[in-house]
Short mmCIF file of C-alpha atoms in Angstrom, two decimals:
data_model
loop_
_atom_site.label_atom_id
_atom_site.label_comp_id
_atom_site.label_asym_id
_atom_site.label_seq_id
_atom_site.Cartn_x
_atom_site.Cartn_y
_atom_site.Cartn_z
CA MET A 11 109.00 85.96 110.20
CA ALA A 12 106.80 88.65 108.20
CA ARG A 13 108.70 90.91 105.68
CA VAL A 14 107.72 94.35 103.71
CA HIS A 15 107.12 95.20 100.53
CA SER A 16 107.19 99.09 99.40
CA TYR A 17 107.00 100.86 96.53
CA VAL A 18 105.48 104.02 94.82
CA VAL A 19 102.03 103.10 93.12
CA ARG A 20 102.89 104.83 89.59
CA TYR A 21 100.12 104.42 88.41
CA ASP A 22 97.27 104.27 90.68
CA SER A 23 93.58 103.24 88.20
CA GLY A 24 92.55 100.03 89.92
CA PHE A 25 94.50 97.99 88.37
CA ALA A 26 97.49 96.39 90.32
CA PRO A 27 96.59 96.73 92.62
CA ASN A 28 92.61 95.26 92.71
CA PRO A 29 90.60 96.38 95.88
CA PHE A 30 87.56 95.18 93.83
CA TYR A 31 85.16 92.39 95.46
CA GLY A 32 86.55 92.18 98.95
CA TYR A 33 90.01 90.94 97.84
CA CYS A 34 92.55 92.83 97.02
CA THR A 35 95.46 91.06 94.36
CA LEU A 36 98.62 91.94 92.69
CA ALA A 37 97.91 90.06 89.58
CA THR A 38 100.21 92.07 87.09
CA CYS A 39 103.35 94.25 87.09
CA LYS A 40 105.65 93.49 90.18
CA PRO A 41 107.65 91.22 89.77
CA SER A 42 109.97 91.39 91.97
CA ILE A 43 106.96 91.46 94.78
CA ARG A 44 105.13 88.55 93.09
CA ARG A 45 107.99 86.47 92.76
CA SER A 46 109.66 87.05 96.61
CA ALA A 47 105.80 88.13 98.82
CA SER A 48 104.74 84.76 101.20
CA VAL A 49 102.09 84.45 102.59
CA GLY A 50 102.05 86.77 106.23
CA ASP A 51 104.04 89.71 104.12
CA TRP A 52 102.73 92.91 104.41
CA VAL A 53 103.20 95.04 100.59
CA VAL A 54 103.05 98.48 101.15
CA GLY A 55 102.42 100.72 98.32
CA SER A 56 102.67 104.91 98.58
CA GLY A 57 102.11 108.15 96.16
CA SER A 58 103.95 109.18 93.11
CA ASN A 59 106.11 112.21 93.77
CA ASP A 60 105.24 113.24 90.06
CA ARG A 61 103.75 116.48 89.36
CA SER A 62 101.05 115.17 88.03
CA VAL A 63 99.79 113.59 91.36
CA ARG A 64 101.72 115.59 94.09
CA ARG A 65 100.45 111.83 96.78
CA GLY A 66 104.13 111.26 97.64
CA GLY A 67 104.67 110.75 101.31
CA HIS A 68 100.42 109.13 101.26
CA LEU A 69 99.68 105.58 101.60
CA VAL A 70 97.50 104.26 98.63
CA TYR A 71 97.16 100.11 100.40
CA ALA A 72 98.57 98.24 102.16
CA MET A 73 97.78 94.52 101.98
CA ARG A 74 99.18 90.99 104.27
CA VAL A 75 98.94 88.41 101.65
CA THR A 76 96.99 85.88 102.40
CA ASP A 77 97.12 83.25 99.34
CA THR A 78 98.94 83.10 96.34
CA LEU A 79 97.92 81.76 92.99
CA THR A 80 99.47 80.47 90.04
CA PHE A 81 97.27 82.19 87.18
CA ASP A 82 95.52 79.17 85.81
CA GLU A 83 94.12 79.09 89.23
CA TYR A 84 93.07 82.12 89.60
CA GLY A 85 90.80 82.14 86.74
CA ALA A 86 89.14 78.95 87.77
CA ASP A 87 88.56 80.04 91.53
CA PRO A 88 85.42 81.22 91.75
CA ARG A 89 85.95 83.95 94.15
CA PHE A 90 87.99 86.28 91.50
CA GLY A 91 85.63 85.46 88.45
CA PRO A 92 84.16 88.42 89.38
CA LYS A 93 87.47 90.52 88.64
CA LYS A 94 87.78 89.78 84.91
CA PRO A 95 87.99 92.52 82.60
CA PHE A 96 84.36 94.19 80.85
CA ARG A 97 86.09 96.94 79.32
CA HIS A 98 82.38 98.32 78.03
CA GLY A 99 81.15 97.99 81.89
CA SER A 100 81.98 100.32 84.65
CA ARG A 101 85.08 101.56 85.93
CA LYS A 102 85.48 98.75 88.87
CA GLN A 103 84.53 95.97 85.92
CA SER A 104 86.90 97.66 84.03
CA CYS A 105 89.56 97.53 85.85
CA GLY A 106 89.08 93.56 86.42
CA ASP A 107 93.40 92.15 86.86
CA ASN A 108 92.33 88.61 85.58
CA ILE A 109 93.46 88.49 82.57
CA TYR A 110 95.88 85.64 81.96
CA PHE A 111 94.55 82.19 80.55
CA ARG A 112 95.51 79.24 78.24
CA ASP A 113 93.97 75.75 76.55
CA GLY A 114 96.75 74.29 78.40
CA PRO A 115 100.54 73.78 80.52
CA GLN A 116 101.91 73.94 77.54
CA ALA A 117 99.51 76.28 75.73
CA PRO A 118 101.04 80.66 74.99
CA TRP A 119 98.75 82.31 77.35
CA GLU A 120 95.72 84.92 76.09
CA GLN A 121 94.63 88.07 77.13
CA ARG A 122 91.55 89.34 78.36
CA ASP A 123 90.79 93.24 76.83
CA SER A 124 92.16 94.87 79.58
CA PHE A 125 94.27 97.45 81.06
CA HIS A 126 97.52 95.99 79.56
CA SER A 127 95.99 94.82 76.28
CA LEU A 128 96.37 96.83 72.75
CA PRO A 129 94.26 99.97 72.38
CA ASP A 130 92.03 97.65 70.44
CA GLY A 131 92.16 94.56 72.78
CA SER A 132 94.70 92.17 71.39
CA LEU A 133 97.03 90.44 72.97
CA ASN A 134 99.73 93.30 74.09
CA PRO A 135 102.80 90.73 73.72
CA ASP A 136 104.97 92.89 75.76
CA HIS A 137 102.54 93.11 78.67
CA VAL A 138 101.95 89.52 78.05
CA SER A 139 105.61 88.17 78.73
CA ARG A 140 106.24 90.90 80.99
CA ASP A 141 103.10 89.65 84.00
CA THR A 142 103.43 85.86 83.35
CA GLY A 143 106.73 86.14 83.52
CA VAL A 144 106.17 85.38 87.42
CA ASN A 145 103.07 83.18 87.15
CA ARG A 146 101.64 83.87 90.50
CA VAL A 147 99.28 85.93 91.59
CA LEU A 148 98.95 87.93 95.26
CA VAL A 149 95.92 87.21 97.22
CA SER A 150 94.92 89.46 99.44
CA ASP A 151 91.30 89.74 102.68
CA ASP A 152 93.24 91.39 105.27
CA PHE A 153 94.10 94.72 103.75
CA ILE A 154 93.04 98.69 103.13
CA TYR A 155 92.85 100.58 100.22
CA PHE A 156 92.79 104.54 100.59
CA GLY A 157 93.45 104.59 96.52
CA GLY A 158 93.95 108.89 95.89
CA GLU A 159 92.39 109.57 99.55
CA GLY A 160 95.05 107.57 101.71
CA PRO A 161 96.69 109.48 105.19
CA ALA A 162 100.29 110.38 105.27
CA PHE A 163 102.84 107.53 106.79
CA PRO A 164 104.13 108.78 110.35
CA GLU A 165 107.56 110.22 110.21
CA ASP A 166 108.74 107.23 112.68
CA LEU A 167 107.40 104.41 110.24
CA LYS A 168 111.68 102.76 109.36
CA ASP A 169 113.99 100.32 110.33
CA GLN A 170 116.87 100.57 112.12
CA GLN A 171 119.31 101.37 109.50
CA GLY A 172 117.52 104.69 109.41
CA ARG A 173 115.58 104.15 106.32
CA LEU A 174 111.78 104.91 106.16
CA LEU A 175 109.31 102.56 105.54
CA CYS A 176 107.41 104.72 102.74
CA LYS A 177 109.15 104.76 98.96
CA SER A 178 109.79 108.07 97.35
CA GLY A 179 111.82 106.96 94.29
CA ILE A 180 111.48 103.95 91.61
CA GLY A 181 112.38 100.29 92.45
CA LEU A 182 111.20 97.52 95.71
CA THR A 183 112.17 97.84 99.25
CA THR A 184 111.57 94.88 101.24
CA PHE A 185 112.30 95.28 105.04
CA ASP A 186 112.56 92.72 107.82
CA ASP A 187 113.10 94.42 110.90
CA PRO A 188 110.39 93.09 113.25
CA GLN A 189 110.33 96.32 114.78
CA LEU A 190 109.13 97.67 111.47
CA VAL A 191 106.62 94.95 110.60
CA ALA A 192 104.96 95.57 114.66
CA GLY A 193 104.75 98.89 113.65
CA LEU A 194 103.26 99.52 110.42
CA GLU A 195 100.76 96.64 111.96
CA GLN A 196 100.24 98.43 115.14
CA TRP A 197 99.89 101.79 112.25
CA ILE A 198 97.27 100.15 109.88
CA ARG A 199 94.75 98.36 112.54
CA SER A 200 94.75 102.35 114.28
CA LEU A 201 93.52 103.68 111.63
CA GLY A 202 90.00 101.78 112.45
CA ALA A 203 89.35 100.88 108.92
CA THR A 204 89.41 97.80 106.07
CA GLY A 205 88.87 97.20 102.90
CA TYR A 206 88.51 99.53 99.89
CA GLN A 207 88.14 103.03 101.77
CA GLY A 208 88.55 105.70 98.73
CA ALA A 209 88.74 105.90 95.00
CA PRO A 210 92.11 105.41 92.99
CA PHE A 211 93.40 108.54 92.28
CA GLU A 212 92.88 108.13 88.45
CA TRP A 213 89.10 108.27 88.53
CA LEU A 214 89.21 111.60 91.27
CA THR A 215 90.87 112.64 88.46
CA LEU A 216 88.17 112.40 85.68
CA ARG A 217 85.94 114.05 88.22
CA ARG A 218 87.92 117.40 88.26
#
């Protein structure tokens, strides 16, 4: 049975999730979601209530997990080559999340220059430890990403216990209510769009 994993996207930069090149991927951060989400589950990110963002109650993205890969598989798959970061390229290129690789199964992880590297581009051991602690990347080709321009969540999207689907605080809420899952899918399909629809919130702030 499909579940929904709901959380607040505190830093919506195009890195986690990465909604570019035809796939929405979650390859860094959120180890609890990457560990537990199964193919067929939904991952839903809502906007932050932080006063510098003020996007609480709005959809950032929703992805139905259609594949899961190890970091080794992710790095070797040609579909995701464009997601290897190029920090001096475009905004889209600079926020690539295909950042972990190694020489062999027992070799230490190396890290491409990315949003999770140190300022000089070198490996950040704290991020390496946290990210690779769950050797799993979530992949979706069935997603919608609005970034900083998403619609408000319907107020009736709640489970039988009265818990709202839209997350407003820290942490993760996982729902296994079939009625809520069906309601989410119906709402997402009713939006009449798929894939990348709007720029990450942090990109929008750069335009102001």
